[in-house]
Amino acid sequence: MDPEFGVGMAPRKREPWRTTLLLAYQSLGVVYGDLSISPLYVYKSTFAEDIKHSETNEEIFGALSFVFWTLTLIPLLKYVSIVLRADDNGEGGTFALYSLICRHANVSLLPNRQVADEELSTYKLECPPEVSEKSRIKVWLEKHKKLHTALLVMVMIGTCMVIGDGVLTPALSVFSAVSGLELSLSRDQHEYAVIPITCSILVFLFALQHYGTHRVGFLFAPIILSWLLCMSAIGLYNIIHWNPQVYQALNPYYMLKFLKKTRKSGWMSLGGILLCMTGSEAMFADLGHFSYSSIQLAFTSLVYPSLILGYMGQAAYLSKHHNLDASYQIGFYIAVPESVRWPVLVLAILASVVGSQAIISGTFSIINQSQSLSCFPRVKVVHTSDKIHGQIYIPEVNWMLMILCIAVTVGFRNTKRMGNASGLAVITVMLVTTCLMSLVIMLCWHRSPAWALVFLLLFGSIEALYFSASLIKFLEGAWLPILLALILLAVMFVWHHTTIKKYEFDLHNKVTLEWLLALGDKLGMVRVPGIGLVYTDLTSGVPANFCRFVTNLPAFHRVLVFVCVKSVPVPHVLPAERYLVGRVGPPGHRSYRCIVRYGYRDVHQDVDSFETELVESLVTFIKLDALFRCSDAERRDSSYERENALTVIGSNPLRRHLDYDDSHEGASSVEMSAGIYSPNGIELAASAQGPAIKKQVRFAAASPRVDERVLEELHELCEAREAGTAFILGHSHVQTKPESSLLKKLAVGVGYNFLRRNCRGPDVALRVPPASLLEVGMVYVL
């Protein structure tokens, strides 16, 4: 099983124990890199300045008790036992929770939603809609449009904090690992050595991203495994050698003693303790790369015990050494025996690089998902592996992350400020997950609101305590993730809001089918050889950019295809269900509609394979359409008054739904039906998907006589393909109405247009060859 391809393409099965063990081993390098290196900086951040380590050991035992119960309640109980079960077809993360909620309640803001999307095999519901009862919470959420926006903003905040963590975690982890040099160098020497070495490692790390992690990924798991075993051995040695009674600190009573003695300073120091669960969110976010059982096995059998032994070992050593300078020497390396300190330093640096790699890859992934929901400007996405699904690299984001990481390292120059900033980003993402998870429990699992409230209060109160301790350190580093989140949130909200308004403008200004059919009778209108692909966001009707095109140039191609590339709230769309094909007008008009559906984790294929698959889908549709026109009396009339249905090419169940009304399309739902046919005989292979995946089209009749009109239509399609394909896209410019507010003029007129000019155009995002591109200027007045 390929762990990077994921289990989201099929229902979760009980895999053999050998497969589970292999996936658990491989997950160490991808999932647990960030979490496993947290002992490098937790105690050092906790005892930086807020509290001092005294001879009574109440501070260190209290900190150990907080670390133990935090790791037990949040990563073990919340994530491993509960949240990991809320997968979306095997996928995890913030967008998976949002996707589940959108499927079970009509709260999505994506405008081009269709009923046909619910026929997807990956569009799974926990209960059929006719069986499940509508709860009051669901009705309340669906009724208020502002709650839909608030839900999306919450998801955006979580996304922004994940991106912020992608800036802070590499700087913190590498800096903490390199800081081990301070025990071997003088104070002055280590100040001038640690920063340059950290920056050099960060530059090296980001410079390697374009090669893809699959080239060096085989080293990740052994490094983290060696690090965890090394940390466990050192921790066990320190417990036995220095203080075997340290296990008493696991009693929660020591947390109360800690807070009672340290009071406000102890509460503020919780911002350092929360770093012990940094990377817990990765267990859920990377669920699609592995499986629930493998992630659970790796954490419970190795990662969790190793972390507890590592923290206990440090506490045991510090409990017998009270003459340390808390701001300088309390850290991981002081508890490492001097004879093995240098090998451990090298291993820690390697482990920090692996942990940083995981969060950088996660940042690329979540930005790619944000693009699919129209929540982020288009950026270049490079797929670094032909064999491993999901391995991506975004050049612009990579270099921006590198610059920001180096700026954080040089600007903060100490673990305390970096820890404060990273802690706030981590705990905010966890709070967002807790809020979304409480909705999943009610809406998707159909549990009582009381269970959702218990989950929210239990874990939300713990995370709110840590959040308050981080927020109070606003001036000591916590301002950075807030600043980054505000900038990113403004960008994402402006882009998403304007995209929705542009869609509504297109919807309002689309032209009727009668107008298109009447073009052939107008003087001077000609049909030229070739295929014209008109890209639009609309799932029905004729877009305004095509109207502008034929008004200024009275000619269009012999074969016309209106193409809508859209995202649906599922992680993956099976290749056999990707294309919805239908006619626009009568068969003689040679006009079609093709809706291409992608999930938020799907890879968009290049234009060559897309063009080939599109033509193959049209061929299949023409044959199927002729078959059912001959067998259905209602469809013998070839003068189509409207678009009757769209056909899913390559699906198996025999289902047909007609009576599609063009006027029912709206921002929240579209009354669209899909005819899904499965007769018996001809197979059409999808060349771009490889030999393992085939589109199957079977005819019901044994050897039906092919209609001459069908042969003529197929012949014209073949000639048009040989004549060439033109890609017709709209080149948009957005203006605000004169009476618009100043804020809207700045956000839409200035902000959006600036982002549009400086991000990838739709032609680059859709991989359209420049030689075949026709751009039609469109002005949107919003």
JSON list of C-alpha atoms in Angstrom, two decimals, residues 125-306:
[
{"chain": "A", "resi": 125, "resn": "LEU", "atom": "CA", "xyz": [-23.39, 10.52, 4.38]},
{"chain": "A", "resi": 126, "resn": "GLU", "atom": "CA", "xyz": [-23.50, 8.86, 7.79]},
{"chain": "A", "resi": 127, "resn": "CYS", "atom": "CA", "xyz": [-27.27, 8.44, 7.34]},
{"chain": "A", "resi": 128, "resn": "PRO", "atom": "CA", "xyz": [-29.38, 8.79, 4.17]},
{"chain": "A", "resi": 129, "resn": "PRO", "atom": "CA", "xyz": [-31.02, 12.23, 4.07]},
{"chain": "A", "resi": 130, "resn": "GLU", "atom": "CA", "xyz": [-34.51, 10.72, 4.08]},
{"chain": "A", "resi": 131, "resn": "VAL", "atom": "CA", "xyz": [-33.72, 8.70, 7.24]},
{"chain": "A", "resi": 132, "resn": "SER", "atom": "CA", "xyz": [-31.94, 11.31, 9.32]},
{"chain": "A", "resi": 133, "resn": "GLU", "atom": "CA", "xyz": [-34.06, 13.77, 11.22]},
{"chain": "A", "resi": 134, "resn": "LYS", "atom": "CA", "xyz": [-33.37, 17.47, 10.99]},
{"chain": "A", "resi": 135, "resn": "SER", "atom": "CA", "xyz": [-32.13, 18.69, 14.34]},
{"chain": "A", "resi": 136, "resn": "ARG", "atom": "CA", "xyz": [-32.83, 22.17, 15.59]},
{"chain": "A", "resi": 137, "resn": "ILE", "atom": "CA", "xyz": [-29.14, 23.00, 15.38]},
{"chain": "A", "resi": 138, "resn": "LYS", "atom": "CA", "xyz": [-29.06, 21.99, 11.71]},
{"chain": "A", "resi": 139, "resn": "VAL", "atom": "CA", "xyz": [-32.18, 24.02, 10.88]},
{"chain": "A", "resi": 140, "resn": "TRP", "atom": "CA", "xyz": [-30.76, 27.01, 12.75]},
{"chain": "A", "resi": 141, "resn": "LEU", "atom": "CA", "xyz": [-27.43, 26.80, 10.92]},
{"chain": "A", "resi": 142, "resn": "GLU", "atom": "CA", "xyz": [-29.05, 26.45, 7.50]},
{"chain": "A", "resi": 143, "resn": "LYS", "atom": "CA", "xyz": [-31.46, 29.31, 8.13]},
{"chain": "A", "resi": 144, "resn": "HIS", "atom": "CA", "xyz": [-28.93, 32.04, 8.96]},
{"chain": "A", "resi": 145, "resn": "LYS", "atom": "CA", "xyz": [-26.60, 33.00, 6.10]},
{"chain": "A", "resi": 146, "resn": "LYS", "atom": "CA", "xyz": [-24.27, 34.86, 8.46]},
{"chain": "A", "resi": 147, "resn": "LEU", "atom": "CA", "xyz": [-23.53, 31.60, 10.27]},
{"chain": "A", "resi": 148, "resn": "HIS", "atom": "CA", "xyz": [-22.38, 30.08, 6.97]},
{"chain": "A", "resi": 149, "resn": "THR", "atom": "CA", "xyz": [-19.91, 32.95, 6.60]},
{"chain": "A", "resi": 150, "resn": "ALA", "atom": "CA", "xyz": [-18.83, 32.66, 10.26]},
{"chain": "A", "resi": 151, "resn": "LEU", "atom": "CA", "xyz": [-18.16, 28.93, 9.77]},
{"chain": "A", "resi": 152, "resn": "LEU", "atom": "CA", "xyz": [-16.00, 29.60, 6.71]},
{"chain": "A", "resi": 153, "resn": "VAL", "atom": "CA", "xyz": [-14.13, 32.38, 8.53]},
{"chain": "A", "resi": 154, "resn": "MET", "atom": "CA", "xyz": [-13.40, 29.94, 11.36]},
{"chain": "A", "resi": 155, "resn": "VAL", "atom": "CA", "xyz": [-11.96, 27.47, 8.86]},
{"chain": "A", "resi": 156, "resn": "MET", "atom": "CA", "xyz": [-9.92, 30.30, 7.30]},
{"chain": "A", "resi": 157, "resn": "ILE", "atom": "CA", "xyz": [-8.53, 31.26, 10.73]},
{"chain": "A", "resi": 158, "resn": "GLY", "atom": "CA", "xyz": [-7.42, 27.67, 11.31]},
{"chain": "A", "resi": 159, "resn": "THR", "atom": "CA", "xyz": [-5.85, 27.61, 7.85]},
{"chain": "A", "resi": 160, "resn": "CYS", "atom": "CA", "xyz": [-4.02, 30.89, 8.48]},
{"chain": "A", "resi": 161, "resn": "MET", "atom": "CA", "xyz": [-2.62, 29.60, 11.76]},
{"chain": "A", "resi": 162, "resn": "VAL", "atom": "CA", "xyz": [-1.40, 26.40, 10.06]},
{"chain": "A", "resi": 163, "resn": "ILE", "atom": "CA", "xyz": [0.45, 28.56, 7.52]},
{"chain": "A", "resi": 164, "resn": "GLY", "atom": "CA", "xyz": [1.81, 30.67, 10.40]},
{"chain": "A", "resi": 165, "resn": "ASP", "atom": "CA", "xyz": [2.99, 27.49, 12.09]},
{"chain": "A", "resi": 166, "resn": "GLY", "atom": "CA", "xyz": [4.80, 26.66, 8.85]},
{"chain": "A", "resi": 167, "resn": "VAL", "atom": "CA", "xyz": [6.84, 29.82, 9.43]},
{"chain": "A", "resi": 168, "resn": "LEU", "atom": "CA", "xyz": [7.46, 29.37, 13.15]},
{"chain": "A", "resi": 169, "resn": "THR", "atom": "CA", "xyz": [8.00, 25.63, 13.66]},
{"chain": "A", "resi": 170, "resn": "PRO", "atom": "CA", "xyz": [11.05, 25.24, 11.37]},
{"chain": "A", "resi": 171, "resn": "ALA", "atom": "CA", "xyz": [12.71, 28.25, 13.00]},
{"chain": "A", "resi": 172, "resn": "LEU", "atom": "CA", "xyz": [11.93, 27.04, 16.54]},
{"chain": "A", "resi": 173, "resn": "SER", "atom": "CA", "xyz": [12.86, 23.39, 16.05]},
{"chain": "A", "resi": 174, "resn": "VAL", "atom": "CA", "xyz": [16.12, 23.96, 14.16]},
{"chain": "A", "resi": 175, "resn": "PHE", "atom": "CA", "xyz": [17.17, 26.79, 16.50]},
{"chain": "A", "resi": 176, "resn": "SER", "atom": "CA", "xyz": [16.45, 24.63, 19.57]},
{"chain": "A", "resi": 177, "resn": "ALA", "atom": "CA", "xyz": [18.42, 21.70, 18.14]},
{"chain": "A", "resi": 178, "resn": "VAL", "atom": "CA", "xyz": [21.43, 23.87, 17.21]},
{"chain": "A", "resi": 179, "resn": "SER", "atom": "CA", "xyz": [21.29, 25.55, 20.64]},
{"chain": "A", "resi": 180, "resn": "GLY", "atom": "CA", "xyz": [22.91, 22.42, 22.04]},
{"chain": "A", "resi": 181, "resn": "LEU", "atom": "CA", "xyz": [26.19, 24.05, 21.04]},
{"chain": "A", "resi": 182, "resn": "GLU", "atom": "CA", "xyz": [25.81, 26.46, 23.97]},
{"chain": "A", "resi": 183, "resn": "LEU", "atom": "CA", "xyz": [27.03, 23.80, 26.39]},
{"chain": "A", "resi": 184, "resn": "SER", "atom": "CA", "xyz": [30.26, 23.36, 24.44]},
{"chain": "A", "resi": 185, "resn": "LEU", "atom": "CA", "xyz": [30.95, 26.99, 23.58]},
{"chain": "A", "resi": 186, "resn": "SER", "atom": "CA", "xyz": [31.25, 30.12, 25.65]},
{"chain": "A", "resi": 187, "resn": "ARG", "atom": "CA", "xyz": [28.28, 32.47, 25.97]},
{"chain": "A", "resi": 188, "resn": "ASP", "atom": "CA", "xyz": [29.73, 34.94, 23.46]},
{"chain": "A", "resi": 189, "resn": "GLN", "atom": "CA", "xyz": [30.76, 32.24, 21.01]},
{"chain": "A", "resi": 190, "resn": "HIS", "atom": "CA", "xyz": [27.42, 30.46, 20.94]},
{"chain": "A", "resi": 191, "resn": "GLU", "atom": "CA", "xyz": [25.53, 33.71, 20.30]},
{"chain": "A", "resi": 192, "resn": "TYR", "atom": "CA", "xyz": [27.56, 34.24, 17.12]},
{"chain": "A", "resi": 193, "resn": "ALA", "atom": "CA", "xyz": [27.48, 30.58, 16.07]},
{"chain": "A", "resi": 194, "resn": "VAL", "atom": "CA", "xyz": [23.89, 29.42, 16.66]},
{"chain": "A", "resi": 195, "resn": "ILE", "atom": "CA", "xyz": [22.14, 32.03, 14.46]},
{"chain": "A", "resi": 196, "resn": "PRO", "atom": "CA", "xyz": [24.33, 31.57, 11.32]},
{"chain": "A", "resi": 197, "resn": "ILE", "atom": "CA", "xyz": [24.20, 27.77, 11.60]},
{"chain": "A", "resi": 198, "resn": "THR", "atom": "CA", "xyz": [20.40, 27.81, 12.05]},
{"chain": "A", "resi": 199, "resn": "CYS", "atom": "CA", "xyz": [19.92, 30.11, 9.06]},
{"chain": "A", "resi": 200, "resn": "SER", "atom": "CA", "xyz": [22.22, 27.95, 6.92]},
{"chain": "A", "resi": 201, "resn": "ILE", "atom": "CA", "xyz": [20.24, 24.80, 7.77]},
{"chain": "A", "resi": 202, "resn": "LEU", "atom": "CA", "xyz": [16.95, 26.57, 7.00]},
{"chain": "A", "resi": 203, "resn": "VAL", "atom": "CA", "xyz": [18.22, 27.77, 3.61]},
{"chain": "A", "resi": 204, "resn": "PHE", "atom": "CA", "xyz": [19.41, 24.24, 2.82]},
{"chain": "A", "resi": 205, "resn": "LEU", "atom": "CA", "xyz": [16.04, 22.79, 3.92]},
{"chain": "A", "resi": 206, "resn": "PHE", "atom": "CA", "xyz": [13.93, 25.11, 1.76]},
{"chain": "A", "resi": 207, "resn": "ALA", "atom": "CA", "xyz": [16.30, 24.82, -1.21]},
{"chain": "A", "resi": 208, "resn": "LEU", "atom": "CA", "xyz": [15.67, 21.06, -1.29]},
{"chain": "A", "resi": 209, "resn": "GLN", "atom": "CA", "xyz": [11.87, 21.35, -1.43]},
{"chain": "A", "resi": 210, "resn": "HIS", "atom": "CA", "xyz": [11.63, 21.37, -5.23]},
{"chain": "A", "resi": 211, "resn": "TYR", "atom": "CA", "xyz": [13.15, 17.88, -5.36]},
{"chain": "A", "resi": 212, "resn": "GLY", "atom": "CA", "xyz": [10.21, 16.47, -3.41]},
{"chain": "A", "resi": 213, "resn": "THR", "atom": "CA", "xyz": [10.31, 14.61, -0.11]},
{"chain": "A", "resi": 214, "resn": "HIS", "atom": "CA", "xyz": [9.89, 11.25, -1.83]},
{"chain": "A", "resi": 215, "resn": "ARG", "atom": "CA", "xyz": [13.57, 11.34, -2.86]},
{"chain": "A", "resi": 216, "resn": "VAL", "atom": "CA", "xyz": [14.83, 11.49, 0.72]},
{"chain": "A", "resi": 217, "resn": "GLY", "atom": "CA", "xyz": [11.69, 10.31, 2.49]},
{"chain": "A", "resi": 218, "resn": "PHE", "atom": "CA", "xyz": [13.08, 6.84, 3.10]},
{"chain": "A", "resi": 219, "resn": "LEU", "atom": "CA", "xyz": [15.46, 8.42, 5.62]},
{"chain": "A", "resi": 220, "resn": "PHE", "atom": "CA", "xyz": [12.75, 10.17, 7.63]},
{"chain": "A", "resi": 221, "resn": "ALA", "atom": "CA", "xyz": [11.30, 7.22, 9.53]},
{"chain": "A", "resi": 222, "resn": "PRO", "atom": "CA", "xyz": [14.70, 5.78, 10.64]},
{"chain": "A", "resi": 223, "resn": "ILE", "atom": "CA", "xyz": [15.79, 9.23, 11.88]},
{"chain": "A", "resi": 224, "resn": "ILE", "atom": "CA", "xyz": [12.67, 9.76, 14.00]},
{"chain": "A", "resi": 225, "resn": "LEU", "atom": "CA", "xyz": [12.75, 6.14, 15.22]},
{"chain": "A", "resi": 226, "resn": "SER", "atom": "CA", "xyz": [16.39, 6.55, 16.28]},
{"chain": "A", "resi": 227, "resn": "TRP", "atom": "CA", "xyz": [15.57, 9.88, 17.94]},
{"chain": "A", "resi": 228, "resn": "LEU", "atom": "CA", "xyz": [12.64, 8.44, 19.92]},
{"chain": "A", "resi": 229, "resn": "LEU", "atom": "CA", "xyz": [14.67, 5.42, 21.07]},
{"chain": "A", "resi": 230, "resn": "CYS", "atom": "CA", "xyz": [17.61, 7.67, 21.98]},
{"chain": "A", "resi": 231, "resn": "MET", "atom": "CA", "xyz": [15.35, 10.05, 23.95]},
{"chain": "A", "resi": 232, "resn": "SER", "atom": "CA", "xyz": [13.71, 7.11, 25.75]},
{"chain": "A", "resi": 233, "resn": "ALA", "atom": "CA", "xyz": [17.07, 5.60, 26.68]},
{"chain": "A", "resi": 234, "resn": "ILE", "atom": "CA", "xyz": [18.41, 8.91, 28.01]},
{"chain": "A", "resi": 235, "resn": "GLY", "atom": "CA", "xyz": [15.19, 9.53, 29.92]},
{"chain": "A", "resi": 236, "resn": "LEU", "atom": "CA", "xyz": [15.22, 6.06, 31.46]},
{"chain": "A", "resi": 237, "resn": "TYR", "atom": "CA", "xyz": [18.89, 6.51, 32.43]},
{"chain": "A", "resi": 238, "resn": "ASN", "atom": "CA", "xyz": [18.18, 9.85, 34.12]},
{"chain": "A", "resi": 239, "resn": "ILE", "atom": "CA", "xyz": [15.18, 8.44, 36.02]},
{"chain": "A", "resi": 240, "resn": "ILE", "atom": "CA", "xyz": [17.16, 5.49, 37.39]},
{"chain": "A", "resi": 241, "resn": "HIS", "atom": "CA", "xyz": [20.37, 7.43, 38.04]},
{"chain": "A", "resi": 242, "resn": "TRP", "atom": "CA", "xyz": [19.03, 10.69, 39.45]},
{"chain": "A", "resi": 243, "resn": "ASN", "atom": "CA", "xyz": [15.50, 10.34, 40.86]},
{"chain": "A", "resi": 244, "resn": "PRO", "atom": "CA", "xyz": [13.45, 7.13, 40.58]},
{"chain": "A", "resi": 245, "resn": "GLN", "atom": "CA", "xyz": [10.66, 8.83, 42.58]},
{"chain": "A", "resi": 246, "resn": "VAL", "atom": "CA", "xyz": [9.92, 11.29, 39.77]},
{"chain": "A", "resi": 247, "resn": "TYR", "atom": "CA", "xyz": [6.89, 9.21, 38.75]},
{"chain": "A", "resi": 248, "resn": "GLN", "atom": "CA", "xyz": [5.05, 10.75, 41.73]},
{"chain": "A", "resi": 249, "resn": "ALA", "atom": "CA", "xyz": [4.84, 13.99, 39.73]},
{"chain": "A", "resi": 250, "resn": "LEU", "atom": "CA", "xyz": [2.27, 12.34, 37.45]},
{"chain": "A", "resi": 251, "resn": "ASN", "atom": "CA", "xyz": [-0.25, 12.90, 40.24]},
{"chain": "A", "resi": 252, "resn": "PRO", "atom": "CA", "xyz": [-2.51, 15.80, 39.14]},
{"chain": "A", "resi": 253, "resn": "TYR", "atom": "CA", "xyz": [-2.23, 17.23, 42.67]},
{"chain": "A", "resi": 254, "resn": "TYR", "atom": "CA", "xyz": [1.18, 18.63, 41.63]},
{"chain": "A", "resi": 255, "resn": "MET", "atom": "CA", "xyz": [-0.55, 20.82, 39.04]},
{"chain": "A", "resi": 256, "resn": "LEU", "atom": "CA", "xyz": [-2.56, 22.47, 41.81]},
{"chain": "A", "resi": 257, "resn": "LYS", "atom": "CA", "xyz": [0.57, 22.94, 43.94]},
{"chain": "A", "resi": 258, "resn": "PHE", "atom": "CA", "xyz": [2.32, 24.44, 40.93]},
{"chain": "A", "resi": 259, "resn": "LEU", "atom": "CA", "xyz": [-0.41, 27.01, 40.29]},
{"chain": "A", "resi": 260, "resn": "LYS", "atom": "CA", "xyz": [-0.85, 27.73, 44.01]},
{"chain": "A", "resi": 261, "resn": "LYS", "atom": "CA", "xyz": [2.83, 28.57, 44.44]},
{"chain": "A", "resi": 262, "resn": "THR", "atom": "CA", "xyz": [3.57, 30.35, 41.16]},
{"chain": "A", "resi": 263, "resn": "ARG", "atom": "CA", "xyz": [0.15, 32.07, 40.71]},
{"chain": "A", "resi": 264, "resn": "LYS", "atom": "CA", "xyz": [0.10, 34.47, 37.72]},
{"chain": "A", "resi": 265, "resn": "SER", "atom": "CA", "xyz": [3.66, 33.66, 36.62]},
{"chain": "A", "resi": 266, "resn": "GLY", "atom": "CA", "xyz": [2.79, 29.95, 36.61]},
{"chain": "A", "resi": 267, "resn": "TRP", "atom": "CA", "xyz": [-0.29, 30.59, 34.50]},
{"chain": "A", "resi": 268, "resn": "MET", "atom": "CA", "xyz": [1.82, 32.59, 32.02]},
{"chain": "A", "resi": 269, "resn": "SER", "atom": "CA", "xyz": [4.36, 29.76, 31.86]},
{"chain": "A", "resi": 270, "resn": "LEU", "atom": "CA", "xyz": [1.64, 27.45, 30.47]},
{"chain": "A", "resi": 271, "resn": "GLY", "atom": "CA", "xyz": [2.42, 29.06, 27.12]},
{"chain": "A", "resi": 272, "resn": "GLY", "atom": "CA", "xyz": [5.68, 27.07, 27.18]},
{"chain": "A", "resi": 273, "resn": "ILE", "atom": "CA", "xyz": [4.09, 23.84, 28.44]},
{"chain": "A", "resi": 274, "resn": "LEU", "atom": "CA", "xyz": [1.54, 23.75, 25.59]},
{"chain": "A", "resi": 275, "resn": "LEU", "atom": "CA", "xyz": [4.45, 23.29, 23.16]},
{"chain": "A", "resi": 276, "resn": "CYS", "atom": "CA", "xyz": [4.55, 19.64, 24.28]},
{"chain": "A", "resi": 277, "resn": "MET", "atom": "CA", "xyz": [1.56, 18.96, 21.99]},
{"chain": "A", "resi": 278, "resn": "THR", "atom": "CA", "xyz": [2.95, 20.81, 18.97]},
{"chain": "A", "resi": 279, "resn": "GLY", "atom": "CA", "xyz": [2.39, 18.57, 15.98]},
{"chain": "A", "resi": 280, "resn": "SER", "atom": "CA", "xyz": [-0.66, 16.74, 17.38]},
{"chain": "A", "resi": 281, "resn": "GLU", "atom": "CA", "xyz": [-2.82, 18.20, 14.61]},
{"chain": "A", "resi": 282, "resn": "ALA", "atom": "CA", "xyz": [-0.57, 16.42, 12.08]},
{"chain": "A", "resi": 283, "resn": "MET", "atom": "CA", "xyz": [-1.98, 13.07, 13.21]},
{"chain": "A", "resi": 284, "resn": "PHE", "atom": "CA", "xyz": [-5.37, 14.14, 11.85]},
{"chain": "A", "resi": 285, "resn": "ALA", "atom": "CA", "xyz": [-4.15, 16.24, 8.92]},
{"chain": "A", "resi": 286, "resn": "ASP", "atom": "CA", "xyz": [-2.00, 13.38, 7.54]},
{"chain": "A", "resi": 287, "resn": "LEU", "atom": "CA", "xyz": [-4.66, 10.72, 8.05]},
{"chain": "A", "resi": 288, "resn": "GLY", "atom": "CA", "xyz": [-5.16, 10.36, 4.30]},
{"chain": "A", "resi": 289, "resn": "HIS", "atom": "CA", "xyz": [-1.54, 9.35, 3.83]},
{"chain": "A", "resi": 290, "resn": "PHE", "atom": "CA", "xyz": [-1.81, 6.40, 6.19]},
{"chain": "A", "resi": 291, "resn": "SER", "atom": "CA", "xyz": [-4.67, 4.81, 8.12]},
{"chain": "A", "resi": 292, "resn": "TYR", "atom": "CA", "xyz": [-6.39, 5.21, 11.45]},
{"chain": "A", "resi": 293, "resn": "SER", "atom": "CA", "xyz": [-5.02, 1.97, 12.90]},
{"chain": "A", "resi": 294, "resn": "SER", "atom": "CA", "xyz": [-1.41, 2.68, 11.84]},
{"chain": "A", "resi": 295, "resn": "ILE", "atom": "CA", "xyz": [-1.38, 6.21, 13.31]},
{"chain": "A", "resi": 296, "resn": "GLN", "atom": "CA", "xyz": [-3.01, 4.93, 16.50]},
{"chain": "A", "resi": 297, "resn": "LEU", "atom": "CA", "xyz": [-0.52, 2.07, 16.80]},
{"chain": "A", "resi": 298, "resn": "ALA", "atom": "CA", "xyz": [2.54, 4.27, 16.25]},
{"chain": "A", "resi": 299, "resn": "PHE", "atom": "CA", "xyz": [1.42, 6.85, 18.82]},
{"chain": "A", "resi": 300, "resn": "THR", "atom": "CA", "xyz": [0.27, 4.53, 21.60]},
{"chain": "A", "resi": 301, "resn": "SER", "atom": "CA", "xyz": [3.08, 1.98, 21.32]},
{"chain": "A", "resi": 302, "resn": "LEU", "atom": "CA", "xyz": [6.12, 4.21, 20.66]},
{"chain": "A", "resi": 303, "resn": "VAL", "atom": "CA", "xyz": [5.64, 7.99, 20.42]},
{"chain": "A", "resi": 304, "resn": "TYR", "atom": "CA", "xyz": [3.60, 8.54, 23.58]},
{"chain": "A", "resi": 305, "resn": "PRO", "atom": "CA", "xyz": [5.78, 6.34, 25.90]},
{"chain": "A", "resi": 306, "resn": "SER", "atom": "CA", "xyz": [8.98, 7.85, 24.44]}
]
